[in-house]
Short mmCIF file of C-alpha atoms in Angstrom, two decimals:
data_model
loop_
_atom_site.label_atom_id
_atom_site.label_comp_id
_atom_site.label_asym_id
_atom_site.label_seq_id
_atom_site.Cartn_x
_atom_site.Cartn_y
_atom_site.Cartn_z
CA MET A 1 -12.92 -7.35 -9.24
CA GLU A 2 -11.61 -8.56 -5.41
CA LEU A 3 -9.41 -9.21 -4.18
CA ARG A 4 -10.33 -11.61 -1.46
CA SER A 5 -6.52 -12.73 0.04
CA VAL A 6 -2.99 -11.31 0.06
CA ASP A 7 -1.78 -13.72 -2.24
CA GLN A 8 -4.03 -13.46 -5.52
CA LEU A 9 -2.67 -9.40 -3.91
CA MET A 10 0.53 -10.64 -4.39
CA ASP A 11 0.05 -11.87 -7.08
CA LEU A 12 -1.25 -8.89 -9.32
CA LEU A 13 2.23 -7.37 -7.41
CA HIS A 14 4.00 -9.95 -9.56
CA ALA A 15 2.23 -9.88 -12.75
CA CYS A 16 2.92 -5.43 -12.22
CA GLY A 17 6.49 -5.82 -10.98
CA SER A 18 7.10 -2.15 -10.63
CA GLU A 19 10.64 -0.75 -8.47
CA HIS A 20 8.65 1.81 -8.48
CA ALA A 21 6.20 0.56 -6.37
CA LEU A 22 9.22 -0.84 -3.96
CA ARG A 23 10.55 2.93 -4.49
CA THR A 24 8.12 4.63 -3.04
CA ALA A 25 6.35 1.69 0.54
CA ALA A 26 10.84 1.94 1.40
CA LEU A 27 10.43 5.53 1.05
CA LEU A 28 7.39 5.58 3.65
CA ARG A 29 8.79 2.87 5.65
CA ARG A 30 11.70 4.34 6.55
CA SER A 31 9.69 8.33 6.64
CA ARG A 32 7.06 6.83 8.76
CA PRO A 33 7.59 3.26 10.65
CA ALA A 34 4.90 2.58 12.74
CA ASP A 35 2.38 4.09 9.36
CA LYS A 36 1.65 0.53 7.73
CA GLU A 37 -1.23 1.41 5.30
CA LEU A 38 0.37 4.47 4.13
CA GLN A 39 3.17 2.06 3.71
CA VAL A 40 0.37 0.09 1.20
CA ALA A 41 -0.51 2.65 0.16
CA GLY A 42 2.33 3.48 -1.28
CA LEU A 43 3.24 -0.21 -2.39
CA LEU A 44 0.05 0.20 -4.45
CA LEU A 45 0.27 3.59 -6.00
CA GLY A 46 0.41 2.96 -9.37
CA LEU A 47 -2.25 0.41 -9.50
CA GLY A 48 -4.83 3.71 -7.64
CA PRO A 49 -7.58 3.28 -10.54
CA ALA A 50 -8.31 -0.33 -8.93
CA ALA A 51 -8.21 0.01 -5.88
CA GLU A 52 -11.87 -0.64 -5.06
CA ALA A 53 -10.71 -3.55 -5.76
CA PHE A 54 -8.46 -3.39 -2.46
CA ARG A 55 -11.15 -2.25 -0.65
CA GLY A 56 -12.14 -5.29 1.00
CA LEU A 57 -9.08 -5.84 2.60
CA LEU A 58 -6.94 -3.78 3.16
CA GLY A 59 -9.83 -0.87 4.33
CA ASP A 60 -11.10 2.06 3.64
CA ARG A 61 -8.02 4.14 4.90
CA VAL A 62 -5.80 2.39 2.44
CA HIS A 63 -8.76 2.20 -0.65
CA ARG A 64 -9.20 6.29 0.39
CA LEU A 65 -5.86 7.28 -0.33
CA LEU A 66 -5.33 5.03 -2.64
CA ARG A 67 -7.95 7.53 -4.37
CA ARG A 68 -6.37 10.80 -2.69
CA HIS A 69 -9.15 10.83 -0.32
CA GLY A 70 -7.23 11.14 2.81
CA PRO A 71 -5.94 13.59 5.34
CA THR A 72 -4.13 16.19 3.61
CA THR A 73 -0.45 15.35 5.14
CA ASP A 74 -0.52 11.71 4.73
CA ASP A 75 -1.39 12.46 0.86
CA ASP A 76 1.23 14.59 0.32
CA LEU A 77 3.30 12.05 1.70
CA LEU A 78 2.40 9.67 -0.59
CA ARG A 79 2.13 12.01 -3.73
CA LEU A 80 5.79 12.77 -2.74
CA ALA A 81 7.11 9.56 -1.78
CA GLY A 82 6.15 8.61 -5.51
CA GLU A 83 8.31 11.68 -6.61
CA ASP A 84 10.95 10.37 -4.29
CA GLY A 85 10.83 7.09 -5.43
CA LEU A 86 10.66 7.38 -9.80
CA THR A 87 14.09 8.77 -9.23
CA ALA A 88 15.22 7.30 -6.27
CA ARG A 89 18.57 4.75 -6.53
CA PHE A 90 19.14 2.21 -3.86
CA ASP A 91 18.27 -1.22 -3.29
CA ALA A 92 14.38 -1.88 -2.00
CA GLY A 93 14.34 -5.18 -1.78
CA VAL A 94 11.89 -7.50 -3.01
CA LEU A 95 8.28 -7.76 -3.25
CA GLU A 96 8.17 -11.28 -1.19
CA ASP A 97 9.50 -8.63 1.02
CA TRP A 98 5.52 -6.96 2.12
CA ARG A 99 3.91 -9.65 1.90
CA ALA A 100 3.67 -9.46 6.39
CA VAL A 101 2.94 -5.72 5.70
CA LEU A 102 0.21 -6.72 3.63
CA GLU A 103 -0.89 -9.87 5.81
CA LEU A 104 -0.38 -6.98 9.42
CA VAL A 105 -3.23 -5.28 7.45
CA ALA A 106 -4.91 -7.11 5.35
CA ALA A 107 -5.43 -9.15 9.29
CA HIS A 108 -6.06 -5.93 11.06
CA ASN A 109 -8.97 -4.96 8.15
CA SER A 110 -10.83 -8.08 9.02
CA ARG A 111 -10.75 -7.53 12.97
CA LEU A 112 -12.04 -3.99 12.54
CA GLU A 113 -15.26 -4.99 10.28
CA SER A 114 -14.95 -8.32 13.13
CA VAL A 115 -16.01 -5.11 15.79
CA ASP A 116 -18.30 -3.27 13.20
#
C-alpha cells in the first residue's frame, strides 16, 4: 500500500498513536531545527518496516533514513533520538502539530519529482 496524501499518513499515525514518535521527532526538532526530513523520519521511526509506503509521498531521503541507509551522522542522530525518546519525559505536543511539517516535506518531494 502506498500513501498518496498527508491526510492518509495522518490517519495512519493517529491509528498508531505513539507518544514515543512525538518525543523522538521533538528531540530532532531541537537538535536539527532546519532538517524537516530528519524530523519526519523520527516521527515515522516506529513505522520503519512500512517505509516503502512513504517513499512516493515523502521522498527518497526519508525512505533511506527509515531503512537506515542514510549518511552515518543522520542515522546516528535518528537512532539516538529514538533511544532518548523512550525515556524522555516532556510534553511533546500532539500529532496535529506535525501536519504542517509533513505537508512541507511532501510538497518539497512533489516539486523534486516534477523536475525529474
